XYZ file of N, CA and C in Angstrom:
162
model
N 75.096 36.573 -0.942
C 74.964 37.957 -0.508
C 74.034 38.705 -1.457
N 73.275 39.607 -0.890
C 72.293 40.362 -1.667
C 72.958 41.497 -2.441
N 72.390 41.801 -3.605
C 72.801 42.954 -4.385
C 71.940 44.137 -3.962
N 72.491 45.322 -4.098
C 71.771 46.549 -3.756
C 71.770 47.472 -4.958
N 70.652 48.165 -5.167
C 70.520 49.060 -6.311
C 70.321 50.497 -5.838
N 70.986 51.417 -6.538
C 70.858 52.847 -6.224
C 69.497 53.324 -6.711
N 68.726 53.938 -5.817
C 67.388 54.402 -6.177
C 67.429 55.660 -7.038
N 68.604 56.289 -7.163
C 68.728 57.507 -7.964
C 69.109 57.190 -9.411
N 70.159 56.372 -9.599
C 70.665 56.149 -10.958
C 70.566 54.709 -11.448
N 70.268 53.767 -10.547
C 70.127 52.382 -10.963
C 71.395 51.550 -10.894
N 72.503 52.138 -10.412
C 73.743 51.370 -10.251
C 73.495 50.199 -9.311
N 74.021 49.028 -9.661
C 73.846 47.847 -8.823
C 75.167 47.512 -8.139
N 75.146 47.491 -6.800
C 76.322 47.042 -6.045
C 76.228 45.533 -5.909
N 77.199 44.838 -6.492
C 77.268 43.381 -6.426
C 78.415 43.025 -5.483
N 78.113 42.414 -4.328
C 79.166 42.107 -3.358
C 80.238 41.159 -3.900
N 79.916 40.358 -4.895
C 80.927 39.473 -5.476
C 81.986 40.267 -6.236
N 81.603 41.437 -6.754
C 82.527 42.297 -7.497
C 83.115 43.370 -6.591
N 82.324 43.884 -5.659
C 82.759 44.979 -4.803
C 82.822 46.275 -5.603
N 83.642 47.200 -5.152
C 83.884 48.462 -5.857
C 85.363 48.783 -5.700
N 86.227 48.012 -6.403
C 87.675 48.165 -6.227
C 88.192 49.592 -6.451
N 87.553 50.338 -7.366
C 87.994 51.716 -7.627
C 87.806 52.615 -6.410
N 86.904 52.233 -5.508
C 86.662 53.008 -4.289
C 87.215 52.309 -3.046
N 88.011 51.267 -3.251
C 88.647 50.584 -2.131
C 87.786 49.537 -1.450
N 86.702 49.100 -2.103
C 85.834 48.073 -1.531
C 86.167 46.751 -2.234
N 86.750 45.837 -1.490
C 87.233 44.574 -2.055
C 86.096 43.656 -2.464
N 86.320 42.827 -3.496
C 85.319 41.810 -3.849
C 85.012 40.941 -2.628
N 83.755 40.559 -2.485
C 83.338 39.751 -1.346
C 82.873 40.568 -0.157
N 82.857 41.905 -0.290
C 82.427 42.779 0.807
C 80.908 42.955 0.786
N 80.244 42.522 1.859
C 78.796 42.700 1.962
C 78.470 44.190 2.039
N 77.312 44.573 1.505
C 76.906 45.981 1.505
C 76.942 46.564 2.911
N 76.510 45.777 3.888
C 76.470 46.243 5.275
C 77.863 46.585 5.809
N 78.900 46.005 5.206
C 80.268 46.211 5.681
C 81.028 47.303 4.932
N 80.378 47.937 3.954
C 80.999 49.058 3.249
C 81.044 50.245 4.218
N 82.128 51.022 4.211
C 82.185 52.201 5.095
C 80.997 53.142 4.866
N 80.539 53.773 5.939
C 79.376 54.653 5.856
C 79.597 55.856 4.946
N 80.839 56.238 4.703
C 81.102 57.406 3.853
C 81.250 57.026 2.374
N 81.047 55.739 2.041
C 81.089 55.299 0.644
C 79.952 55.950 -0.120
N 80.191 56.272 -1.393
C 79.167 56.882 -2.238
C 79.029 56.091 -3.533
N 77.867 56.168 -4.132
C 77.609 55.512 -5.406
C 78.652 55.969 -6.427
N 79.346 55.029 -7.078
C 80.372 55.423 -8.042
C 79.812 56.059 -9.309
N 78.519 55.923 -9.544
C 77.905 56.500 -10.739
C 77.373 57.919 -10.506
N 76.674 58.128 -9.369
C 76.031 59.436 -9.172
C 76.419 60.138 -7.865
N 77.113 59.430 -6.978
C 77.644 60.085 -5.783
C 76.746 60.142 -4.564
N 75.557 59.532 -4.617
C 74.702 59.550 -3.425
C 75.215 58.550 -2.388
N 74.760 58.700 -1.162
C 75.217 57.854 -0.064
C 74.526 56.502 -0.005
N 75.002 55.672 0.927
C 74.455 54.321 1.109
C 72.964 54.317 1.412
N 72.460 55.393 2.023
C 71.054 55.437 2.395
C 70.119 55.537 1.193
N 70.686 55.749 -0.005
C 69.879 55.810 -1.226
C 69.825 54.470 -1.955
N 70.347 53.422 -1.332
C 70.347 52.094 -1.926
C 69.278 51.211 -1.297
N 68.717 50.331 -2.115
C 67.698 49.392 -1.654
C 68.098 47.998 -2.094
N 67.619 46.971 -1.383
C 67.899 45.587 -1.745
C 67.312 45.317 -3.125
N 68.120 44.710 -3.989
C 67.645 44.345 -5.328
C 66.726 43.131 -5.215
N 65.636 43.149 -5.946
C 64.692 42.037 -5.920
C 65.077 40.941 -6.916
N 66.106 41.192 -7.711
C 66.516 40.207 -8.726
C 67.328 39.102 -8.119
């Protein structure tokens, strides 16, 4: 699964880790995160994330 990076603050969403503090279980693909999820670092929406090239 691809990692996604926040274009505002640089936070990297890693699907292997998920975002348990926001209710996103490990193994959750970025596409399957609820649309109202926000970056845990800066609070922007999913539309501010881009596929990580790493």
